[in-house]
Coordinates of C-alpha atoms in Angstrom, one line a residue:
M138 CA 120.7 76.3 90.8
S139 CA 119.0 78.1 93.8
K140 CA 118.1 81.7 93.6
K141 CA 119.3 84.4 95.9
V142 CA 116.6 86.9 96.7
L143 CA 117.1 90.1 98.7
I144 CA 114.1 91.9 100.2
V145 CA 114.4 95.5 101.3
G146 CA 111.9 96.1 104.1
G147 CA 109.6 93.8 106.1
V148 CA 106.2 94.6 107.6
A149 CA 103.3 93.7 105.3
G150 CA 104.7 93.5 101.7
G151 CA 108.3 92.3 102.3
A152 CA 107.5 89.8 105.0
S153 CA 104.6 88.3 103.1
A154 CA 106.7 88.0 99.9
A155 CA 109.4 86.2 101.9
A156 CA 107.1 83.7 103.5
R157 CA 105.3 82.9 100.3
L158 CA 108.6 82.6 98.4
R159 CA 109.8 80.0 101.0
R160 CA 106.6 78.0 100.7
L161 CA 107.1 77.9 96.9
D162 CA 110.9 77.3 96.9
E163 CA 112.7 75.5 99.7
T164 CA 116.1 76.0 98.0
A165 CA 116.1 79.8 97.6
E166 CA 118.4 81.9 99.7
I167 CA 116.3 84.7 101.1
I168 CA 117.6 87.7 103.0
I169 CA 115.4 90.5 104.4
F170 CA 117.0 93.8 105.3
E171 CA 115.0 95.9 107.8
K172 CA 116.1 99.5 108.7
G173 CA 114.5 99.3 112.1
E174 CA 114.5 96.8 114.9
F175 CA 111.3 95.1 114.0
I176 CA 110.8 92.9 111.0
S177 CA 107.0 92.8 111.0
F178 CA 104.6 94.6 113.3
A179 CA 100.9 95.6 113.3
N180 CA 101.3 99.3 112.3
C181 CA 97.5 99.7 112.1
G182 CA 97.4 98.8 115.8
L183 CA 99.8 101.4 117.0
P184 CA 97.3 104.1 118.0
Y185 CA 95.3 101.5 120.0
F186 CA 98.4 100.6 122.1
I187 CA 98.9 104.3 122.9
G188 CA 95.2 104.6 123.9
E189 CA 95.6 101.4 126.0
T190 CA 92.8 99.5 124.2
I191 CA 95.7 97.1 123.4
Q192 CA 97.7 96.8 126.6
D193 CA 100.2 94.1 125.7
R194 CA 102.9 95.6 123.5
S195 CA 104.0 92.1 122.3
K196 CA 100.7 91.7 120.6
L197 CA 101.8 94.3 118.1
L198 CA 104.8 92.2 117.0
V199 CA 103.6 89.9 114.2
T200 CA 106.8 87.9 113.8
S201 CA 110.4 88.0 114.8
P202 CA 113.8 87.3 113.1
D203 CA 114.1 84.1 115.1
M204 CA 110.7 82.8 114.0
M205 CA 111.4 83.7 110.4
K206 CA 114.7 81.8 110.7
N207 CA 113.3 78.7 112.5
R208 CA 110.1 78.3 110.5
F209 CA 111.0 79.6 107.1
N210 CA 114.8 79.5 107.0
I211 CA 114.9 83.2 106.1
D212 CA 117.9 85.3 107.1
V213 CA 116.5 88.5 108.7
R214 CA 118.9 91.4 109.3
V215 CA 117.4 94.1 111.4
C216 CA 119.0 97.6 111.9
S217 CA 120.3 97.1 108.4
E218 CA 119.6 99.9 105.8
V219 CA 120.0 99.4 102.1
I220 CA 121.6 102.7 101.0
Q221 CA 122.4 101.9 97.4
V222 CA 121.2 99.6 94.6
D223 CA 123.4 98.7 91.7
S224 CA 121.0 97.2 89.2
E225 CA 123.6 96.6 86.5
N226 CA 125.9 94.5 88.7
K227 CA 122.9 93.2 90.7
K228 CA 124.2 94.1 94.2
V229 CA 123.2 96.4 97.1
V230 CA 125.1 98.3 99.6
V231 CA 124.0 97.8 103.2
R232 CA 124.7 100.0 106.2
S233 CA 124.4 97.8 109.3
K234 CA 124.4 98.8 113.0
H235 CA 126.4 95.7 113.8
L236 CA 128.4 95.0 110.6
G237 CA 129.1 98.5 109.2
E238 CA 128.8 98.9 105.4
Y239 CA 129.0 95.9 103.1
E240 CA 127.7 94.6 99.7
E241 CA 125.3 91.8 98.9
T242 CA 124.6 90.4 95.5
F243 CA 121.2 89.2 94.3
D244 CA 119.4 87.3 91.5
D245 CA 116.1 89.0 92.4
L246 CA 115.5 92.1 94.5
I247 CA 112.2 92.9 96.1
L248 CA 111.8 96.5 97.2
S249 CA 109.4 97.1 100.1
P250 CA 110.8 100.2 101.8
G251 CA 107.4 101.6 102.7
A252 CA 106.6 105.2 103.4
K253 CA 107.6 107.8 106.0
P254 CA 105.6 110.5 107.6
I255 CA 105.6 114.0 106.0
V256 CA 107.3 116.5 108.3
P257 CA 106.9 120.0 107.0
N258 CA 109.8 122.5 107.1
L259 CA 108.4 124.8 109.8
Q260 CA 110.1 126.9 112.4
G261 CA 110.3 124.9 115.6
I262 CA 109.5 121.6 114.0
E263 CA 112.6 120.0 115.7
S264 CA 111.0 120.3 119.2
N265 CA 111.0 117.1 121.3
K266 CA 107.3 117.7 122.0
I267 CA 106.4 117.0 118.3
F268 CA 106.0 113.4 117.2
T269 CA 105.1 111.3 114.2
L270 CA 103.6 107.8 114.3
R271 CA 104.9 105.1 111.9
N272 CA 106.6 102.4 113.8
I273 CA 107.2 100.8 117.2
P274 CA 109.9 103.3 118.4
D275 CA 107.5 106.2 117.6
T276 CA 104.8 104.4 119.5
D277 CA 107.0 103.9 122.5
Q278 CA 108.1 107.5 122.6
I279 CA 104.5 108.9 122.4
K280 CA 103.2 106.5 125.0
S281 CA 106.0 107.3 127.3
V282 CA 105.2 111.0 127.1
V283 CA 101.4 110.4 127.5
D284 CA 102.0 108.2 130.5
Q285 CA 103.4 111.2 132.3
N286 CA 100.8 112.7 134.7
D287 CA 101.4 116.3 133.6
I288 CA 100.3 115.8 130.0
Q289 CA 96.9 117.3 129.5
K290 CA 96.5 118.9 126.1
A291 CA 97.4 117.7 122.6
I292 CA 97.3 118.9 119.0
I293 CA 96.7 116.4 116.2
V294 CA 97.8 117.9 112.8
G295 CA 96.0 116.1 110.0
G296 CA 92.5 114.5 109.8
G297 CA 93.5 111.3 108.0
Y298 CA 93.0 107.8 109.5
I299 CA 96.0 108.0 111.8
G300 CA 95.1 111.5 113.0
V301 CA 91.5 110.4 113.8
E302 CA 92.6 107.2 115.5
M303 CA 95.2 109.1 117.5
A304 CA 92.6 111.7 118.5
E305 CA 90.4 109.0 119.9
S306 CA 93.3 107.3 121.7
L307 CA 94.4 110.4 123.4
V308 CA 90.9 111.3 124.5
Q309 CA 90.6 107.9 126.0
R310 CA 93.8 108.7 127.9
G311 CA 92.1 111.8 129.4
L312 CA 93.8 114.5 127.2
Q313 CA 92.1 117.5 125.7
V314 CA 92.5 117.1 121.9
T315 CA 92.4 119.7 119.1
L316 CA 92.6 118.3 115.6
I317 CA 93.8 120.8 112.9
E318 CA 92.9 120.1 109.3
S319 CA 93.8 122.4 106.4
A320 CA 90.8 121.1 104.4
P321 CA 87.1 121.8 105.1
H322 CA 86.7 118.2 106.5
I323 CA 88.5 115.2 107.9
L324 CA 88.9 111.7 106.3
A325 CA 89.4 112.4 102.6
P326 CA 88.0 109.1 101.3
F327 CA 84.5 110.3 102.4
D328 CA 82.5 113.0 100.8
S329 CA 81.4 116.0 102.8
D330 CA 77.8 114.9 102.8
M331 CA 78.9 111.8 104.8
V332 CA 81.9 112.7 106.8
T333 CA 79.9 114.9 109.2
H334 CA 78.8 111.7 110.9
A335 CA 82.4 111.2 112.0
E336 CA 83.0 114.9 112.9
K337 CA 79.8 115.0 115.1
E338 CA 80.8 111.8 116.9
M339 CA 84.3 113.2 117.7
Q340 CA 82.9 116.5 118.9
E341 CA 80.5 114.7 121.2
H342 CA 83.5 113.0 122.8
G343 CA 85.3 116.3 123.3
V344 CA 87.5 116.6 120.2
Q345 CA 87.8 120.2 119.0
F346 CA 88.3 121.0 115.4
I347 CA 90.1 123.7 113.5
F348 CA 89.3 123.5 109.8
N349 CA 90.6 125.5 106.8
D350 CA 93.7 126.6 108.7
R351 CA 97.3 125.4 109.0
I352 CA 100.3 125.8 111.4
E353 CA 103.0 128.2 110.3
A354 CA 105.4 127.8 113.2
F355 CA 105.9 126.3 116.6
Q356 CA 107.3 127.9 119.8
D357 CA 108.7 125.6 122.5
D358 CA 109.0 127.2 125.9
Q359 CA 110.3 124.0 127.6
A360 CA 107.1 123.5 129.7
E361 CA 104.7 123.7 126.7
I362 CA 104.6 124.1 123.0
T363 CA 102.6 126.8 121.1
A364 CA 101.3 126.3 117.5
I365 CA 101.0 129.6 115.6
M366 CA 98.3 129.3 112.9
Q367 CA 98.1 131.0 109.5
S368 CA 95.0 132.7 110.8
G369 CA 96.9 134.2 113.7
K370 CA 95.4 131.9 116.2
K371 CA 97.7 130.4 118.8
L372 CA 97.3 127.1 120.6
T373 CA 99.4 126.0 123.6
V374 CA 99.6 122.3 124.4
D375 CA 101.8 119.6 125.9
I376 CA 102.3 117.4 122.8
V377 CA 101.8 117.6 119.1
I378 CA 101.2 114.6 116.8
M379 CA 102.0 115.3 113.1
A380 CA 99.7 113.1 110.9
I381 CA 99.5 115.0 107.6
G382 CA 100.3 112.0 105.4
V383 CA 103.2 110.0 104.1
V384 CA 105.7 110.0 101.3
P385 CA 107.5 106.9 99.8
D386 CA 110.8 106.1 101.5
T387 CA 112.7 105.8 98.2
A388 CA 115.5 108.4 98.4
F389 CA 118.1 105.6 98.1
L390 CA 116.7 104.8 94.6
Q391 CA 117.0 108.3 93.2
K392 CA 120.3 107.7 91.4
T393 CA 119.4 104.2 90.1
D394 CA 117.9 103.1 86.8
I395 CA 114.6 102.3 88.5
N396 CA 111.8 104.5 87.3
L397 CA 110.1 106.6 89.9
G398 CA 106.9 108.7 89.8
E399 CA 106.6 112.5 90.4
K400 CA 106.3 112.0 94.1
G401 CA 109.0 109.3 94.4
H402 CA 106.8 106.2 94.1
I403 CA 108.3 103.2 92.4
I404 CA 106.6 102.5 89.0
V405 CA 105.7 98.9 88.4
N406 CA 103.7 96.9 85.9
D407 CA 100.8 94.6 86.8
E408 CA 103.3 91.9 87.7
M409 CA 104.8 94.3 90.3
Q410 CA 108.1 94.4 88.3
T411 CA 110.0 97.6 87.9
N412 CA 111.5 98.7 84.5
V413 CA 114.6 96.8 85.6
K414 CA 114.4 93.0 85.0
G415 CA 114.7 91.1 88.3
I416 CA 113.8 94.0 90.5
W417 CA 110.3 94.1 92.0
A418 CA 108.5 96.5 94.3
V419 CA 105.5 96.2 96.6
G420 CA 103.6 98.1 99.4
D421 CA 103.3 101.8 100.3
A422 CA 106.2 102.9 98.1
V423 CA 104.7 101.8 94.8
E424 CA 102.5 103.5 92.2
V425 CA 99.6 101.2 91.2
K426 CA 96.4 101.3 89.1
H427 CA 93.2 102.2 90.7
F428 CA 90.8 99.3 90.1
V429 CA 87.8 101.4 89.3
H430 CA 89.2 104.2 87.0
Q431 CA 92.4 102.4 86.0
Q432 CA 94.5 105.5 86.4
K433 CA 97.8 105.6 88.3
T434 CA 97.5 106.1 92.1
A435 CA 99.1 105.4 95.4
I436 CA 97.0 104.0 98.2
P437 CA 99.0 102.9 101.3
L438 CA 97.0 100.0 102.8
A439 CA 98.2 96.8 104.4
G440 CA 95.8 94.5 102.5
P441 CA 97.1 95.4 99.0
A442 CA 100.7 95.3 100.3
N443 CA 100.2 91.7 101.4
K444 CA 98.6 90.7 98.1
Q445 CA 101.4 92.4 96.1
G446 CA 104.1 90.5 98.1
R447 CA 102.4 87.2 97.3
I448 CA 102.3 88.1 93.6
V449 CA 106.0 88.9 93.4
A450 CA 106.8 85.6 95.1
D451 CA 104.7 83.8 92.5
Q452 CA 106.4 85.6 89.6
I453 CA 109.9 84.9 90.9
C454 CA 108.9 81.2 91.0
G455 CA 107.5 81.2 87.5
I456 CA 103.8 81.2 88.5
P457 CA 101.7 83.7 86.4
S458 CA 100.2 86.2 88.7
T459 CA 99.1 89.8 88.3
Y460 CA 97.9 92.7 90.4
K461 CA 94.6 94.1 89.1
G462 CA 94.6 97.3 91.1
T463 CA 93.7 98.8 94.4
Q464 CA 90.2 100.1 95.1
G465 CA 90.9 101.7 98.4
T466 CA 88.5 99.7 100.6
S467 CA 89.0 100.8 104.2
V468 CA 87.2 101.0 107.6
I469 CA 87.8 103.1 110.7
K470 CA 86.5 103.1 114.2
I471 CA 85.5 106.6 115.5
F472 CA 84.6 106.2 119.2
N473 CA 81.2 104.4 119.0
L474 CA 80.8 104.9 115.3
T475 CA 82.2 103.0 112.3
G476 CA 82.9 104.5 108.9
A477 CA 83.9 102.5 105.8
S478 CA 84.3 103.2 102.1
T479 CA 85.3 101.6 98.8
G480 CA 86.0 102.7 95.3
L481 CA 85.8 106.3 94.2
N482 CA 84.1 109.3 95.9
E483 CA 82.4 112.3 94.2
R484 CA 85.6 114.4 94.4
N485 CA 87.5 111.7 92.5
L486 CA 84.8 111.5 89.9
K487 CA 84.6 115.2 89.3
Q488 CA 88.4 115.3 89.1
F489 CA 88.3 112.7 86.3
N490 CA 85.2 114.2 84.7
M491 CA 83.4 110.9 85.1
P492 CA 79.6 111.1 84.9
Y493 CA 77.8 109.4 87.8
H494 CA 74.6 109.0 89.9
V495 CA 74.2 109.0 93.7
V496 CA 71.6 107.5 96.0
H497 CA 71.4 107.6 99.7
V498 CA 69.6 105.1 102.0
H499 CA 69.2 105.2 105.8
P500 CA 68.1 101.8 106.9
L501 CA 68.5 100.0 110.3
S502 CA 71.4 97.7 110.9
H503 CA 69.0 94.8 111.5
A504 CA 65.2 94.2 111.7
G505 CA 63.6 97.1 113.5
Y506 CA 61.3 94.9 115.6
Y507 CA 64.4 93.1 117.1
P508 CA 66.0 95.1 120.0
G509 CA 69.1 97.0 119.4
A510 CA 68.8 98.0 115.8
K511 CA 71.0 101.0 114.9
P512 CA 70.6 103.5 112.1
L513 CA 72.9 103.1 109.1
S514 CA 73.7 105.7 106.4
L515 CA 74.8 104.3 103.0
K516 CA 75.8 106.2 99.9
L517 CA 76.0 104.4 96.6
I518 CA 77.7 105.9 93.5
F519 CA 77.2 104.3 90.0
Q520 CA 77.2 104.9 86.3
D521 CA 74.3 105.0 83.7
D522 CA 75.0 101.3 82.9
G523 CA 74.7 100.3 86.6
K524 CA 78.4 99.8 87.1
I525 CA 79.2 100.6 90.8
L526 CA 81.9 103.2 91.2
G527 CA 82.0 103.6 95.0
A528 CA 80.2 103.4 98.3
Q529 CA 80.5 105.0 101.7
A530 CA 78.7 104.1 105.0
F531 CA 78.5 105.3 108.6
G532 CA 76.8 103.7 111.6
K533 CA 77.2 102.0 114.9
E534 CA 76.6 98.5 113.7
G535 CA 76.8 96.5 110.4
V536 CA 78.8 99.1 108.4
D537 CA 81.8 96.9 107.6
K538 CA 79.9 93.9 106.3
R539 CA 77.8 96.1 103.9
I540 CA 80.9 97.9 102.5
D541 CA 82.6 94.5 102.2
V542 CA 79.7 93.2 100.1
L543 CA 79.8 96.3 97.9
A544 CA 83.6 96.1 97.6
T545 CA 83.3 92.4 96.5
T546 CA 80.6 93.3 94.0
I547 CA 82.8 96.0 92.5
R548 CA 85.8 93.6 92.3
L549 CA 83.7 91.0 90.5
G550 CA 82.4 93.6 88.0
G551 CA 78.9 93.6 89.4
T552 CA 76.3 96.3 88.9
I553 CA 73.5 97.9 90.9
Y554 CA 71.2 95.3 89.4
D555 CA 73.2 92.5 91.0
L556 CA 72.7 94.3 94.4
T557 CA 68.9 93.7 94.1
E558 CA 69.5 90.0 93.5
L559 CA 72.1 89.3 96.2
E560 CA 70.9 86.7 98.6
L561 CA 72.5 87.7 101.9
C562 CA 72.1 86.0 105.3
Y563 CA 69.1 87.1 107.2
A564 CA 67.8 86.7 110.8
P565 CA 66.3 89.5 112.8
P566 CA 69.3 90.0 115.1
Y567 CA 71.6 90.5 112.0
S568 CA 69.8 92.1 109.1
S569 CA 66.4 92.6 107.4
A570 CA 64.7 90.6 104.7
K571 CA 65.7 93.4 102.5
D572 CA 69.3 94.0 103.5
P573 CA 70.6 97.6 103.3
V574 CA 72.7 96.5 100.3
N575 CA 69.5 95.3 98.5
M576 CA 67.7 98.5 99.4
A577 CA 70.5 100.6 97.8
G578 CA 70.2 98.5 94.7
Y579 CA 66.4 98.9 94.6
V580 CA 66.7 102.7 94.8
A581 CA 69.4 102.8 92.2
E582 CA 67.4 100.5 89.9
N583 CA 64.3 102.6 90.2
L584 CA 66.4 105.6 89.1
L585 CA 68.1 104.0 86.1
T586 CA 64.9 102.3 84.9
G587 CA 62.8 105.5 85.0
K588 CA 60.6 104.5 87.9
S589 CA 61.7 107.5 89.9
D590 CA 63.6 110.7 89.3
I591 CA 65.7 112.0 92.2
Y592 CA 67.5 115.1 93.4
V593 CA 70.3 115.6 95.8
I594 CA 71.1 118.4 98.2
E595 CA 73.4 120.1 95.7
D596 CA 70.5 120.3 93.3
L597 CA 68.3 121.8 96.0
I598 CA 71.0 124.5 96.5
N599 CA 71.9 125.2 92.8
Q600 CA 68.9 124.3 90.7
F601 CA 65.7 124.8 92.7
D602 CA 63.6 127.7 91.4
P603 CA 60.4 128.5 93.2
N604 CA 58.9 129.9 90.0
D605 CA 59.1 126.5 88.3
M606 CA 59.2 124.1 91.2
V607 CA 57.3 123.3 94.4
L608 CA 58.9 121.7 97.5
I609 CA 56.6 119.2 99.2
D610 CA 57.2 117.5 102.6
V611 CA 55.2 114.3 102.7
R612 CA 56.0 113.3 106.3
T613 CA 53.6 113.4 109.2
E614 CA 52.6 116.6 110.9
Q615 CA 54.7 115.8 114.0
E616 CA 57.8 115.3 111.8
F617 CA 57.2 118.5 109.9
E618 CA 56.8 120.5 113.0
K619 CA 60.2 119.3 114.4
G620 CA 62.0 120.7 111.3
A621 CA 61.5 121.0 107.6
I622 CA 63.3 122.4 104.5
E623 CA 62.6 126.1 104.2
G624 CA 59.9 127.0 101.7
S625 CA 58.3 123.5 101.6
I626 CA 54.6 122.9 101.8
H627 CA 53.2 120.0 103.9
I628 CA 51.0 117.3 102.5
P629 CA 51.4 113.8 104.2
V630 CA 51.8 111.0 101.8
D631 CA 48.6 109.3 103.0
E632 CA 46.6 112.5 102.1
L633 CA 48.1 113.0 98.6
R634 CA 45.4 111.3 96.6
E635 CA 42.6 113.4 98.2
R636 CA 44.6 116.7 98.1
K637 CA 46.3 116.5 94.6
E638 CA 44.1 119.4 93.4
E639 CA 46.1 121.7 95.7
L640 CA 49.2 121.0 93.6
P641 CA 50.0 123.2 90.5
S642 CA 50.1 121.1 87.3
N643 CA 52.5 123.6 85.6
K644 CA 55.3 123.2 88.1
E645 CA 57.7 120.4 88.9
L646 CA 57.1 118.8 92.3
W647 CA 60.2 118.1 94.5
V648 CA 59.0 115.8 97.3
Y649 CA 60.9 114.6 100.3
C650 CA 60.2 112.5 103.4
Q651 CA 62.5 111.4 106.3
V652 CA 64.8 108.9 104.5
G653 CA 63.4 108.6 101.0
V654 CA 60.9 105.7 101.1
R655 CA 57.7 107.6 101.5
G656 CA 59.0 110.2 99.0
H657 CA 59.3 107.4 96.5
I658 CA 55.7 106.3 97.2
A659 CA 54.5 109.9 96.8
S660 CA 56.4 110.3 93.5
R661 CA 54.8 107.1 92.1
I662 CA 51.3 108.4 93.1
L663 CA 51.9 111.8 91.6
V664 CA 53.6 110.6 88.4
Q665 CA 50.7 108.4 87.6
E666 CA 48.4 111.5 88.1
G667 CA 50.4 113.3 85.4
F668 CA 52.7 115.4 87.5
K669 CA 56.5 115.7 86.9
V670 CA 58.1 114.7 90.2
K671 CA 61.5 114.3 91.8
N672 CA 62.3 112.7 95.2
L673 CA 65.1 113.7 97.5
T674 CA 67.4 110.7 97.8
G675 CA 68.1 110.0 101.5
G676 CA 65.3 112.4 102.5
Y677 CA 65.3 115.0 105.2
K678 CA 68.0 112.9 107.1
S679 CA 70.4 113.6 104.2
Y680 CA 69.4 117.2 104.3
E681 CA 70.3 117.5 108.0
I682 CA 73.6 115.8 107.4
S683 CA 74.4 118.2 104.6
E684 CA 73.4 121.2 106.8
K685 CA 76.0 120.1 109.4
S686 CA 78.6 119.8 106.7
S687 CA 78.1 123.4 105.6
S688 CA 77.9 124.9 109.1

């Protein structure tokens, strides 16, 4: 007897579940209910259509109801919202634009309702100059307004991925953009010692920032709209984009037997099944395990949603399949810069009281002697046993492939020792004989095997005591004169052996160079001469980045 499977919501999770289910079972009756007009669209591409990097709107439409019907024999019902779920009697109530309200029974139910933008309850929030961006109609509205010649100034509220991408898109359209973020920095997946790369890039392209402040009210005077800040500051613009995050779109499940988390996320097991047999859930609306720390989390990303949809289809067809967790691997374009991260950052680790080590490397994207090499900043976070906990990188070239390698290593249970052994493709236009991933592994291995001791900027601020320690700059004289850490003495690494008598034997020596390599060489020279030495990981370049983050 064939199964009847209902799917609530399309886009990544629901549509992938439907297509996989059909490939596995030609006899199943499959119905998708989509609240909006579009069954599957490239929601990650929406800001780029507004910015006109993508000019053909049809390119955003991944599939259509007709294609799903013709190719997969799937019944797609758009403008059809599931408003009730009766788990005991295995039926749903649907509110359709064309058919009114009706019931539909099921054998299995897949919930993929997604998430909706957070809209704070502020005075004036109902203004028609305030927008959120989540779907095609939102995109059409925003683009229509931006296309008007009299639109000149915009506020972006929220410094997450959508906020940053919208800021870039609006700047490309010629608008003056101010991004308001209530936290000290944008892009929460990145630590403050890394994210300043992104902030500097945006500022250089004209984006203005307001940090540590929030909007308390809006005033719409018909021609313009004014944001009134908690600090008392007022900002008058033509358009406001709210991008402060999302919440699961699960209000229709509140009165069901389906267990929900504190914030409304659907709770599932590792088979993506809810507490109710025959009801499954995928995508932005579910609570999942974090792959690294194994605690519950919610990470709204398209890749995991697609994988979850596939797993549910397997389960319904009797194929053993489990979801092992989300590690949050993501990448973002910021004008001419790329940022990417995977796993946990330092804020996460401190929140869970997990001990960790950090190293920074600043290699080039490919061999320095081949034209066009670009600087790359890579941060690696790991445990005493070498287990990799997370990584972050910024640069103009080669960022995504390095984080992809690290994300894969994490997923396969690899350690920093594996990074030293990875055989990655090399030719001068693409990498170096020692790839940046290998280099990060070498630095981490030196630390864990006792070949070097390191310090980070936070140690310099909180632990350095001039009574017990000496700060030594081992760069060239020209580098030292351009800028140095206050209080440091200057002895180039090539002169250390001859000038070691100048160093106090009763104090700890904290050395640094430009990116950490010469500092490591200096520490190896001095340790073997009987000194106790620490090297600044990432060198003076990491110090400069940190200085920008605190300014």
